Structures are given as structure tokens and as C-alpha cells.
DNA sequence: TACTGATAGTCAGTATGCTTGTCAATTGAG
DNA sequence: CTCAATTGACAAGCATACTGACTATCAGTA
């Protein structure tokens, strides 16, 4: 019986668990209430005006259904606007509000700090190395995920 | 604004997402229905006879409450037994059943394959390197997690 | 133009993963 | 020994993450 602690799957879960906790703690310390998923969604919406939910989901490699809920909460907090697209009435166009933009700016340094904190056990060289390998592993197995990353079509 | 795709937190989530999907697919292909968390719990129970839930949670670095639900499902599937401890009537002693042990054995090669599959983009040397760095990063930030790993007391 | 297939979003359902709060049992300080 | 603090488990609640099914809409075609 192989040891659980040596399995990549277990290490992946542990590292992600730490990443989420660190993110949450930093953002909370900044006096805000935003999860890492909500942050990723908000930041992506701010870079793509009028993006629809399905495209957003693809860009941050999330399930359509999950994003529905995330967008609900962001809308409820007044951080984004959601309206039916005029070109495609099935789709919802998303846009960041001024409140959302302001929050993104204020929160940014804390997000930065969280990213460094979760790598505090590694030297800069090691951190760089690990991120490179993670990116490589992810790219090679992107299609194995249930919600693979989908590059945005040239708009 | 820093790119989301370069953030360790984002990479951590993506890799974990892939790991879970690969695990699920392999186990399903084996004709079983067991999540990665359930597997970790079951394997750990099989190695620690009569372990209580809190210790189990600590060993696989999970929240106590989460493990309660996981144990519920394992019990419902007939894979483990749960009974009140005679030494500490607050605690529940867990033990694997014959069905559970058999399932663990049958499932093992598929779990192995899943672990390799999620690293398919890396050379053996790179994989080794990434796992080493992950372990190092996790060890250094274990206490930042909400559910840190707790070594079992010498029993 | 009517039909077909694909797509956007939602709903219902399952399983984590965490928080807070509660209860009962245990333990340790005095 | 007694009382307070701690601990194991559970309940309720929120936020991911996914599956499968369903509706509305759209786009291409016969």
C-alpha cells in the first residue's frame, strides 16, 4: 500500500487548501469579504467588458454552473452588473461596477502578499521552478479536467 | 494588474481540479464509486485500527466536520464500521470492513494510474522535482491552513 | 420556412470544505 | 473532589465544484 502522503493528488489538495486559507486570511485582514474564486471572476470581468458567463467560466477554467452562483454573489454585493445581451438573448453580459473596480484596486496588494506567503517555504528560485512545473503539468492535462481552460476567441 | 494565470493560487486550484477529475475517471473506469477524499479516509482507517474521527481528520489534514460527512458516506456504503468508543464515550471508533478492504485492494492499481496520469506532462525527473517542492512548500505553511496536518500520537 | 443540432443559463442533486454554535463527556487545576 | 476549560461529534449554514436534465434561443440547412 503506497503512502497517501507521497501521492501527487494529496499534495495538490493540501497546497490548494493552504492557498485558499492564506488568500482568505489576507483579504479578511484588508477588511474585505471576497473568496479567491470571486476574485478571479471579478478580475477577469474587469479585463473583458461585456463578457458572457460561459466565456468567463472557460477563461478561469470553471464549470458553467459554478460560475452562475459566483456571479450571483458578485452581483448581490454590487460588484458587477448582469444584463441580457441584445445580440444573443440566451446570454448575460457582465460588467464590473465602480464599486467593484475600486475594491479590486484596494485588494490587490493583499492578494499579492497572499501569493508570496503561500510560497514562503521556497527560495525564489525554487518557487519559480515549482510554478513552471505546475504550469507544464496543467497544460498537458488541461483536457482531463471537467472544466478545461478555454482561451477567449479573438474579440 | 497581475495576470491571474501566473498566480500560485490559481495554479494550485487548476492542478487540484485536474487531480480530482483524473482520480474520479480512473476509479469510475474500475467500476467503483469513491471520491478521492473517501479513498484517503478509507486507506487511513485501514492503517489505523479503531481510530477516532478527530485523529483521522488530522492525519489527512481535513476539517473535523467535513470528515463527519465523509465517514457517514463510507459507513452507508458498508466500507467502514463506526461505534462509540468504550474508553472515551465522546469518540467514535472507526474500522474498515472486509468489503472496504477488498475494495481498497481492487482499486489500488487505478489510483496508481491516476497519480501518474496527472503528471503526464512532466518527465520523471521533473515530476520528482515538483513533488519535492510541493512537499516543502506545504510543510512550511502547514500552520496557515485551517485544517493543518496533525501527526498521530504514538499509539 | 420548418427542422436539427448546438449553445447559454438555470435547477436539482451530490460531495467537499469551511464556520459557528451546541451538547455531552473528559480532563486538569486548585 | 469540584469546577472550568477542553475536546469529540453533530447540526445548520455558506461557497465551491461537479453531473444531468431542462428551457430558451440561435444558427445552419434542407
PDB file of N, CA and C in Angstrom, chain B residues 16-98:
ATOM      1  N   UNK B  16      -5.268  20.868  -8.722  1.00  0.00           N
ATOM      2  CA  UNK B  16      -6.113  20.059  -7.856  1.00  0.00           C
ATOM      3  C   UNK B  16      -7.371  19.625  -8.597  1.00  0.00           C
ATOM      4  N   UNK B  17      -7.913  20.549  -9.380  1.00  0.00           N
ATOM      5  CA  UNK B  17      -9.106  20.265 -10.166  1.00  0.00           C
ATOM      6  C   UNK B  17      -8.839  19.097 -11.119  1.00  0.00           C
ATOM      7  N   UNK B  18      -7.680  19.128 -11.760  1.00  0.00           N
ATOM      8  CA  UNK B  18      -7.299  18.058 -12.676  1.00  0.00           C
ATOM      9  C   UNK B  18      -7.105  16.757 -11.899  1.00  0.00           C
ATOM     10  N   UNK B  19      -6.446  16.854 -10.754  1.00  0.00           N
ATOM     11  CA  UNK B  19      -6.179  15.663  -9.955  1.00  0.00           C
ATOM     12  C   UNK B  19      -7.476  14.955  -9.559  1.00  0.00           C
ATOM     13  N   UNK B  20      -8.445  15.728  -9.119  1.00  0.00           N
ATOM     14  CA  UNK B  20      -9.725  15.153  -8.710  1.00  0.00           C
ATOM     15  C   UNK B  20     -10.435  14.507  -9.892  1.00  0.00           C
ATOM     16  N   UNK B  21     -10.439  15.200 -11.025  1.00  0.00           N
ATOM     17  CA  UNK B  21     -11.124  14.682 -12.207  1.00  0.00           C
ATOM     18  C   UNK B  21     -10.480  13.376 -12.680  1.00  0.00           C
ATOM     19  N   UNK B  22      -9.158  13.343 -12.702  1.00  0.00           N
ATOM     20  CA  UNK B  22      -8.439  12.148 -13.145  1.00  0.00           C
ATOM     21  C   UNK B  22      -8.719  10.987 -12.201  1.00  0.00           C
ATOM     22  N   UNK B  23      -8.662  11.265 -10.906  1.00  0.00           N
ATOM     23  CA  UNK B  23      -8.945  10.224  -9.917  1.00  0.00           C
ATOM     24  C   UNK B  23     -10.338   9.647 -10.144  1.00  0.00           C
ATOM     25  N   UNK B  24     -11.304  10.547 -10.248  1.00  0.00           N
ATOM     26  CA  UNK B  24     -12.695  10.131 -10.420  1.00  0.00           C
ATOM     27  C   UNK B  24     -12.859   9.260 -11.663  1.00  0.00           C
ATOM     28  N   UNK B  25     -12.239   9.687 -12.756  1.00  0.00           N
ATOM     29  CA  UNK B  25     -12.380   8.964 -14.023  1.00  0.00           C
ATOM     30  C   UNK B  25     -11.788   7.563 -13.918  1.00  0.00           C
ATOM     31  N   UNK B  26     -10.625   7.444 -13.295  1.00  0.00           N
ATOM     32  CA  UNK B  26      -9.967   6.141 -13.176  1.00  0.00           C
ATOM     33  C   UNK B  26     -10.776   5.189 -12.298  1.00  0.00           C
ATOM     34  N   UNK B  27     -11.233   5.703 -11.167  1.00  0.00           N
ATOM     35  CA  UNK B  27     -11.998   4.870 -10.244  1.00  0.00           C
ATOM     36  C   UNK B  27     -13.315   4.428 -10.887  1.00  0.00           C
ATOM     37  N   UNK B  28     -13.909   5.336 -11.626  1.00  0.00           N
ATOM     38  CA  UNK B  28     -15.159   5.016 -12.306  1.00  0.00           C
ATOM     39  C   UNK B  28     -14.930   3.907 -13.328  1.00  0.00           C
ATOM     40  N   UNK B  29     -13.807   4.041 -14.022  1.00  0.00           N
ATOM     41  CA  UNK B  29     -13.467   3.043 -15.033  1.00  0.00           C
ATOM     42  C   UNK B  29     -13.280   1.674 -14.386  1.00  0.00           C
ATOM     43  N   UNK B  30     -12.854   1.685 -13.142  1.00  0.00           N
ATOM     44  CA  UNK B  30     -12.682   0.424 -12.419  1.00  0.00           C
ATOM     45  C   UNK B  30     -14.037  -0.111 -11.959  1.00  0.00           C
ATOM     46  N   UNK B  31     -15.077   0.665 -12.178  1.00  0.00           N
ATOM     47  CA  UNK B  31     -16.413   0.216 -11.804  1.00  0.00           C
ATOM     48  C   UNK B  31     -16.781   0.534 -10.364  1.00  0.00           C
ATOM     49  N   UNK B  32     -16.025   1.460  -9.742  1.00  0.00           N
ATOM     50  CA  UNK B  32     -16.319   1.809  -8.360  1.00  0.00           C
ATOM     51  C   UNK B  32     -16.802   3.245  -8.239  1.00  0.00           C
ATOM     52  N   UNK B  33     -17.325   3.549  -7.093  1.00  0.00           N
ATOM     53  CA  UNK B  33     -17.846   4.880  -6.832  1.00  0.00           C
ATOM     54  C   UNK B  33     -17.250   5.370  -5.515  1.00  0.00           C
ATOM     55  N   UNK B  34     -16.132   6.050  -5.618  1.00  0.00           N
ATOM     56  CA  UNK B  34     -15.420   6.505  -4.426  1.00  0.00           C
ATOM     57  C   UNK B  34     -14.675   7.797  -4.771  1.00  0.00           C
ATOM     58  N   UNK B  35     -14.855   8.823  -3.973  1.00  0.00           N
ATOM     59  CA  UNK B  35     -14.142  10.075  -4.238  1.00  0.00           C
ATOM     60  C   UNK B  35     -12.724   9.985  -3.671  1.00  0.00           C
ATOM     61  N   UNK B  36     -11.892  10.938  -4.055  1.00  0.00           N
ATOM     62  CA  UNK B  36     -10.514  10.921  -3.590  1.00  0.00           C
ATOM     63  C   UNK B  36     -10.441  11.125  -2.075  1.00  0.00           C
ATOM     64  N   UNK B  37     -11.332  11.945  -1.558  1.00  0.00           N
ATOM     65  CA  UNK B  37     -11.347  12.161  -0.115  1.00  0.00           C
ATOM     66  C   UNK B  37     -11.765  10.885   0.605  1.00  0.00           C
ATOM     67  N   UNK B  38     -12.779  10.231   0.056  1.00  0.00           N
ATOM     68  CA  UNK B  38     -13.229   8.983   0.657  1.00  0.00           C
ATOM     69  C   UNK B  38     -12.115   7.946   0.609  1.00  0.00           C
ATOM     70  N   UNK B  39     -11.372   7.933  -0.491  1.00  0.00           N
ATOM     71  CA  UNK B  39     -10.255   6.994  -0.599  1.00  0.00           C
ATOM     72  C   UNK B  39      -9.206   7.261   0.476  1.00  0.00           C
ATOM     73  N   UNK B  40      -8.847   8.517   0.631  1.00  0.00           N
ATOM     74  CA  UNK B  40      -7.833   8.871   1.629  1.00  0.00           C
ATOM     75  C   UNK B  40      -8.288   8.453   3.024  1.00  0.00           C
ATOM     76  N   UNK B  41      -9.543   8.696   3.311  1.00  0.00           N
ATOM     77  CA  UNK B  41     -10.075   8.347   4.626  1.00  0.00           C
ATOM     78  C   UNK B  41     -10.069   6.826   4.814  1.00  0.00           C
ATOM     79  N   UNK B  42     -10.543   6.124   3.803  1.00  0.00           N
ATOM     80  CA  UNK B  42     -10.633   4.666   3.895  1.00  0.00           C
ATOM     81  C   UNK B  42      -9.243   4.043   4.061  1.00  0.00           C
ATOM     82  N   UNK B  43      -8.294   4.521   3.259  1.00  0.00           N
ATOM     83  CA  UNK B  43      -6.938   3.989   3.336  1.00  0.00           C
ATOM     84  C   UNK B  43      -6.331   4.257   4.713  1.00  0.00           C
ATOM     85  N   UNK B  44      -6.610   5.420   5.254  1.00  0.00           N
ATOM     86  CA  UNK B  44      -6.045   5.763   6.564  1.00  0.00           C
ATOM     87  C   UNK B  44      -6.686   4.936   7.676  1.00  0.00           C
ATOM     88  N   UNK B  45      -7.986   4.718   7.576  1.00  0.00           N
ATOM     89  CA  UNK B  45      -8.654   3.876   8.571  1.00  0.00           C
ATOM     90  C   UNK B  45      -8.087   2.462   8.522  1.00  0.00           C
ATOM     91  N   UNK B  46      -7.788   2.003   7.318  1.00  0.00           N
ATOM     92  CA  UNK B  46      -7.282   0.632   7.191  1.00  0.00           C
ATOM     93  C   UNK B  46      -5.904   0.477   7.840  1.00  0.00           C
ATOM     94  N   UNK B  47      -5.186   1.586   7.961  1.00  0.00           N
ATOM     95  CA  UNK B  47      -3.856   1.552   8.570  1.00  0.00           C
ATOM     96  C   UNK B  47      -3.885   1.820  10.077  1.00  0.00           C
ATOM     97  N   UNK B  48      -5.000   2.319  10.574  1.00  0.00           N
ATOM     98  CA  UNK B  48      -5.099   2.670  11.997  1.00  0.00           C
ATOM     99  C   UNK B  48      -6.394   2.103  12.579  1.00  0.00           C
ATOM    100  N   UNK B  49      -6.303   0.918  13.092  1.00  0.00           N
ATOM    101  CA  UNK B  49      -7.498   0.272  13.637  1.00  0.00           C
ATOM    102  C   UNK B  49      -8.087   1.064  14.788  1.00  0.00           C
ATOM    103  N   UNK B  50      -9.388   1.229  14.761  1.00  0.00           N
ATOM    104  CA  UNK B  50     -10.075   1.882  15.871  1.00  0.00           C
ATOM    105  C   UNK B  50      -9.770   3.353  16.024  1.00  0.00           C
ATOM    106  N   UNK B  51      -9.311   3.983  14.963  1.00  0.00           N
ATOM    107  CA  UNK B  51      -9.009   5.417  15.004  1.00  0.00           C
ATOM    108  C   UNK B  51     -10.303   6.213  15.220  1.00  0.00           C
ATOM    109  N   UNK B  52     -10.192   7.332  15.906  1.00  0.00           N
ATOM    110  CA  UNK B  52     -11.392   8.173  16.064  1.00  0.00           C
ATOM    111  C   UNK B  52     -11.411   9.238  14.974  1.00  0.00           C
ATOM    112  N   UNK B  53     -12.545   9.891  14.807  1.00  0.00           N
ATOM    113  CA  UNK B  53     -12.730  10.795  13.682  1.00  0.00           C
ATOM    114  C   UNK B  53     -11.810  12.008  13.726  1.00  0.00           C
ATOM    115  N   UNK B  54     -11.601  12.542  14.903  1.00  0.00           N
ATOM    116  CA  UNK B  54     -10.760  13.738  15.016  1.00  0.00           C
ATOM    117  C   UNK B  54      -9.322  13.427  14.609  1.00  0.00           C
ATOM    118  N   UNK B  55      -8.816  12.272  15.062  1.00  0.00           N
ATOM    119  CA  UNK B  55      -7.455  11.876  14.688  1.00  0.00           C
ATOM    120  C   UNK B  55      -7.363  11.625  13.185  1.00  0.00           C
ATOM    121  N   UNK B  56      -8.374  10.965  12.664  1.00  0.00           N
ATOM    122  CA  UNK B  56      -8.422  10.717  11.227  1.00  0.00           C
ATOM    123  C   UNK B  56      -8.370  12.040  10.457  1.00  0.00           C
ATOM    124  N   UNK B  57      -9.180  12.990  10.898  1.00  0.00           N
ATOM    125  CA  UNK B  57      -9.207  14.300  10.241  1.00  0.00           C
ATOM    126  C   UNK B  57      -7.816  14.924  10.251  1.00  0.00           C
ATOM    127  N   UNK B  58      -7.140  14.848  11.392  1.00  0.00           N
ATOM    128  CA  UNK B  58      -5.802  15.410  11.498  1.00  0.00           C
ATOM    129  C   UNK B  58      -4.802  14.728  10.582  1.00  0.00           C
ATOM    130  N   UNK B  59      -4.920  13.419  10.446  1.00  0.00           N
ATOM    131  CA  UNK B  59      -3.962  12.658   9.647  1.00  0.00           C
ATOM    132  C   UNK B  59      -4.059  12.968   8.162  1.00  0.00           C
ATOM    133  N   UNK B  60      -5.270  13.266   7.691  1.00  0.00           N
ATOM    134  CA  UNK B  60      -5.383  13.590   6.267  1.00  0.00           C
ATOM    135  C   UNK B  60      -5.644  15.082   6.079  1.00  0.00           C
ATOM    136  N   UNK B  61      -5.392  15.844   7.151  1.00  0.00           N
ATOM    137  CA  UNK B  61      -5.450  17.306   7.076  1.00  0.00           C
ATOM    138  C   UNK B  61      -6.795  17.810   6.574  1.00  0.00           C
ATOM    139  N   UNK B  62      -7.832  17.313   7.220  1.00  0.00           N
ATOM    140  CA  UNK B  62      -9.162  17.766   6.867  1.00  0.00           C
ATOM    141  C   UNK B  62      -9.847  18.345   8.081  1.00  0.00           C
ATOM    142  N   UNK B  63     -10.881  19.122   7.802  1.00  0.00           N
ATOM    143  CA  UNK B  63     -11.698  19.655   8.861  1.00  0.00           C
ATOM    144  C   UNK B  63     -12.475  18.527   9.555  1.00  0.00           C
ATOM    145  N   UNK B  64     -12.651  18.640  10.873  1.00  0.00           N
ATOM    146  CA  UNK B  64     -13.388  17.607  11.606  1.00  0.00           C
ATOM    147  C   UNK B  64     -14.807  17.419  11.064  1.00  0.00           C
ATOM    148  N   UNK B  65     -15.466  18.534  10.823  1.00  0.00           N
ATOM    149  CA  UNK B  65     -16.853  18.473  10.356  1.00  0.00           C
ATOM    150  C   UNK B  65     -16.956  17.788   9.001  1.00  0.00           C
ATOM    151  N   UNK B  66     -16.040  18.127   8.106  1.00  0.00           N
ATOM    152  CA  UNK B  66     -16.042  17.517   6.781  1.00  0.00           C
ATOM    153  C   UNK B  66     -15.927  16.006   6.901  1.00  0.00           C
ATOM    154  N   UNK B  67     -15.018  15.566   7.757  1.00  0.00           N
ATOM    155  CA  UNK B  67     -14.791  14.134   7.919  1.00  0.00           C
ATOM    156  C   UNK B  67     -16.034  13.427   8.443  1.00  0.00           C
ATOM    157  N   UNK B  68     -16.801  14.126   9.263  1.00  0.00           N
ATOM    158  CA  UNK B  68     -18.045  13.543   9.735  1.00  0.00           C
ATOM    159  C   UNK B  68     -18.912  13.086   8.573  1.00  0.00           C
ATOM    160  N   UNK B  69     -19.065  13.947   7.582  1.00  0.00           N
ATOM    161  CA  UNK B  69     -19.872  13.619   6.412  1.00  0.00           C
ATOM    162  C   UNK B  69     -19.254  12.508   5.586  1.00  0.00           C
ATOM    163  N   UNK B  70     -17.948  12.562   5.429  1.00  0.00           N
ATOM    164  CA  UNK B  70     -17.248  11.544   4.639  1.00  0.00           C
ATOM    165  C   UNK B  70     -17.433  10.166   5.282  1.00  0.00           C
ATOM    166  N   UNK B  71     -17.274  10.148   6.610  1.00  0.00           N
ATOM    167  CA  UNK B  71     -17.420   8.887   7.345  1.00  0.00           C
ATOM    168  C   UNK B  71     -18.858   8.372   7.229  1.00  0.00           C
ATOM    169  N   UNK B  72     -19.805   9.281   7.274  1.00  0.00           N
ATOM    170  CA  UNK B  72     -21.208   8.912   7.062  1.00  0.00           C
ATOM    171  C   UNK B  72     -21.368   8.102   5.782  1.00  0.00           C
ATOM    172  N   UNK B  73     -20.809   8.648   4.702  1.00  0.00           N
ATOM    173  CA  UNK B  73     -20.986   8.012   3.390  1.00  0.00           C
ATOM    174  C   UNK B  73     -20.251   6.686   3.311  1.00  0.00           C
ATOM    175  N   UNK B  74     -19.082   6.621   3.923  1.00  0.00           N
ATOM    176  CA  UNK B  74     -18.332   5.363   3.914  1.00  0.00           C
ATOM    177  C   UNK B  74     -19.086   4.294   4.696  1.00  0.00           C
ATOM    178  N   UNK B  75     -19.707   4.727   5.774  1.00  0.00           N
ATOM    179  CA  UNK B  75     -20.474   3.785   6.587  1.00  0.00           C
ATOM    180  C   UNK B  75     -21.696   3.301   5.806  1.00  0.00           C
ATOM    181  N   UNK B  76     -22.344   4.250   5.150  1.00  0.00           N
ATOM    182  CA  UNK B  76     -23.544   3.927   4.377  1.00  0.00           C
ATOM    183  C   UNK B  76     -23.238   2.927   3.267  1.00  0.00           C
ATOM    184  N   UNK B  77     -22.029   3.020   2.720  1.00  0.00           N
ATOM    185  CA  UNK B  77     -21.636   2.106   1.648  1.00  0.00           C
ATOM    186  C   UNK B  77     -21.121   0.785   2.207  1.00  0.00           C
ATOM    187  N   UNK B  78     -21.106   0.674   3.521  1.00  0.00           N
ATOM    188  CA  UNK B  78     -20.666  -0.573   4.131  1.00  0.00           C
ATOM    189  C   UNK B  78     -19.166  -0.781   4.100  1.00  0.00           C
ATOM    190  N   UNK B  79     -18.403   0.300   3.957  1.00  0.00           N
ATOM    191  CA  UNK B  79     -16.950   0.159   3.843  1.00  0.00           C
ATOM    192  C   UNK B  79     -16.245   0.283   5.188  1.00  0.00           C
ATOM    193  N   UNK B  80     -16.884   0.949   6.140  1.00  0.00           N
ATOM    194  CA  UNK B  80     -16.311   1.051   7.481  1.00  0.00           C
ATOM    195  C   UNK B  80     -17.406   0.846   8.534  1.00  0.00           C
ATOM    196  N   UNK B  81     -16.957   0.546   9.736  1.00  0.00           N
ATOM    197  CA  UNK B  81     -17.856   0.431  10.878  1.00  0.00           C
ATOM    198  C   UNK B  81     -17.586   1.594  11.818  1.00  0.00           C
ATOM    199  N   UNK B  82     -18.646   2.095  12.437  1.00  0.00           N
ATOM    200  CA  UNK B  82     -18.476   3.198  13.385  1.00  0.00           C
ATOM    201  C   UNK B  82     -19.185   2.829  14.680  1.00  0.00           C
ATOM    202  N   UNK B  83     -18.444   2.848  15.757  1.00  0.00           N
ATOM    203  CA  UNK B  83     -19.098   2.567  17.037  1.00  0.00           C
ATOM    204  C   UNK B  83     -18.498   3.454  18.127  1.00  0.00           C
ATOM    205  N   UNK B  84     -19.302   3.692  19.147  1.00  0.00           N
ATOM    206  CA  UNK B  84     -18.857   4.539  20.253  1.00  0.00           C
ATOM    207  C   UNK B  84     -17.696   3.876  20.976  1.00  0.00           C
ATOM    208  N   UNK B  85     -16.669   4.661  21.258  1.00  0.00           N
ATOM    209  CA  UNK B  85     -15.507   4.142  21.960  1.00  0.00           C
ATOM    210  C   UNK B  85     -15.872   3.823  23.402  1.00  0.00           C
ATOM    211  N   UNK B  86     -15.277   2.768  23.916  1.00  0.00           N
ATOM    212  CA  UNK B  86     -15.564   2.404  25.304  1.00  0.00           C
ATOM    213  C   UNK B  86     -14.695   3.231  26.251  1.00  0.00           C
ATOM    214  N   UNK B  87     -13.537   3.654  25.756  1.00  0.00           N
ATOM    215  CA  UNK B  87     -12.621   4.430  26.599  1.00  0.00           C
ATOM    216  C   UNK B  87     -13.034   5.890  26.693  1.00  0.00           C
ATOM    217  N   UNK B  88     -13.563   6.420  25.595  1.00  0.00           N
ATOM    218  CA  UNK B  88     -13.997   7.816  25.580  1.00  0.00           C
ATOM    219  C   UNK B  88     -15.337   7.880  24.865  1.00  0.00           C
ATOM    220  N   UNK B  89     -16.384   8.036  25.650  1.00  0.00           N
ATOM    221  CA  UNK B  89     -17.713   7.896  25.061  1.00  0.00           C
ATOM    222  C   UNK B  89     -18.108   9.059  24.158  1.00  0.00           C
ATOM    223  N   UNK B  90     -17.239  10.088  24.076  1.00  0.00           N
ATOM    224  CA  UNK B  90     -17.498  11.143  23.098  1.00  0.00           C
ATOM    225  C   UNK B  90     -17.082  10.685  21.708  1.00  0.00           C
ATOM    226  N   UNK B  91     -16.070   9.811  21.675  1.00  0.00           N
ATOM    227  CA  UNK B  91     -15.419   9.452  20.408  1.00  0.00           C
ATOM    228  C   UNK B  91     -16.085   8.266  19.712  1.00  0.00           C
ATOM    229  N   UNK B  92     -15.909   8.227  18.380  1.00  0.00           N
ATOM    230  CA  UNK B  92     -16.366   7.094  17.579  1.00  0.00           C
ATOM    231  C   UNK B  92     -15.146   6.352  17.061  1.00  0.00           C
ATOM    232  N   UNK B  93     -15.105   5.054  17.320  1.00  0.00           N
ATOM    233  CA  UNK B  93     -14.012   4.247  16.785  1.00  0.00           C
ATOM    234  C   UNK B  93     -14.371   3.765  15.385  1.00  0.00           C
ATOM    235  N   UNK B  94     -13.443   3.912  14.472  1.00  0.00           N
ATOM    236  CA  UNK B  94     -13.678   3.513  13.087  1.00  0.00           C
ATOM    237  C   UNK B  94     -12.849   2.285  12.734  1.00  0.00           C
ATOM    238  N   UNK B  95     -13.452   1.385  11.965  1.00  0.00           N
ATOM    239  CA  UNK B  95     -12.717   0.224  11.464  1.00  0.00           C
ATOM    240  C   UNK B  95     -13.191  -0.116  10.066  1.00  0.00           C
ATOM    241  N   UNK B  96     -12.272  -0.586   9.263  1.00  0.00           N
ATOM    242  CA  UNK B  96     -12.611  -0.946   7.895  1.00  0.00           C
ATOM    243  C   UNK B  96     -13.293  -2.313   7.895  1.00  0.00           C
ATOM    244  N   UNK B  97     -14.248  -2.507   7.003  1.00  0.00           N
ATOM    245  CA  UNK B  97     -14.916  -3.805   6.877  1.00  0.00           C
ATOM    246  C   UNK B  97     -14.189  -4.645   5.836  1.00  0.00           C
ATOM    247  N   UNK B  98     -14.579  -5.912   5.721  1.00  0.00           N
ATOM    248  CA  UNK B  98     -13.972  -6.772   4.705  1.00  0.00           C
ATOM    249  C   UNK B  98     -14.269  -6.222   3.319  1.00  0.00           C
TER     250      UNK B  98
END
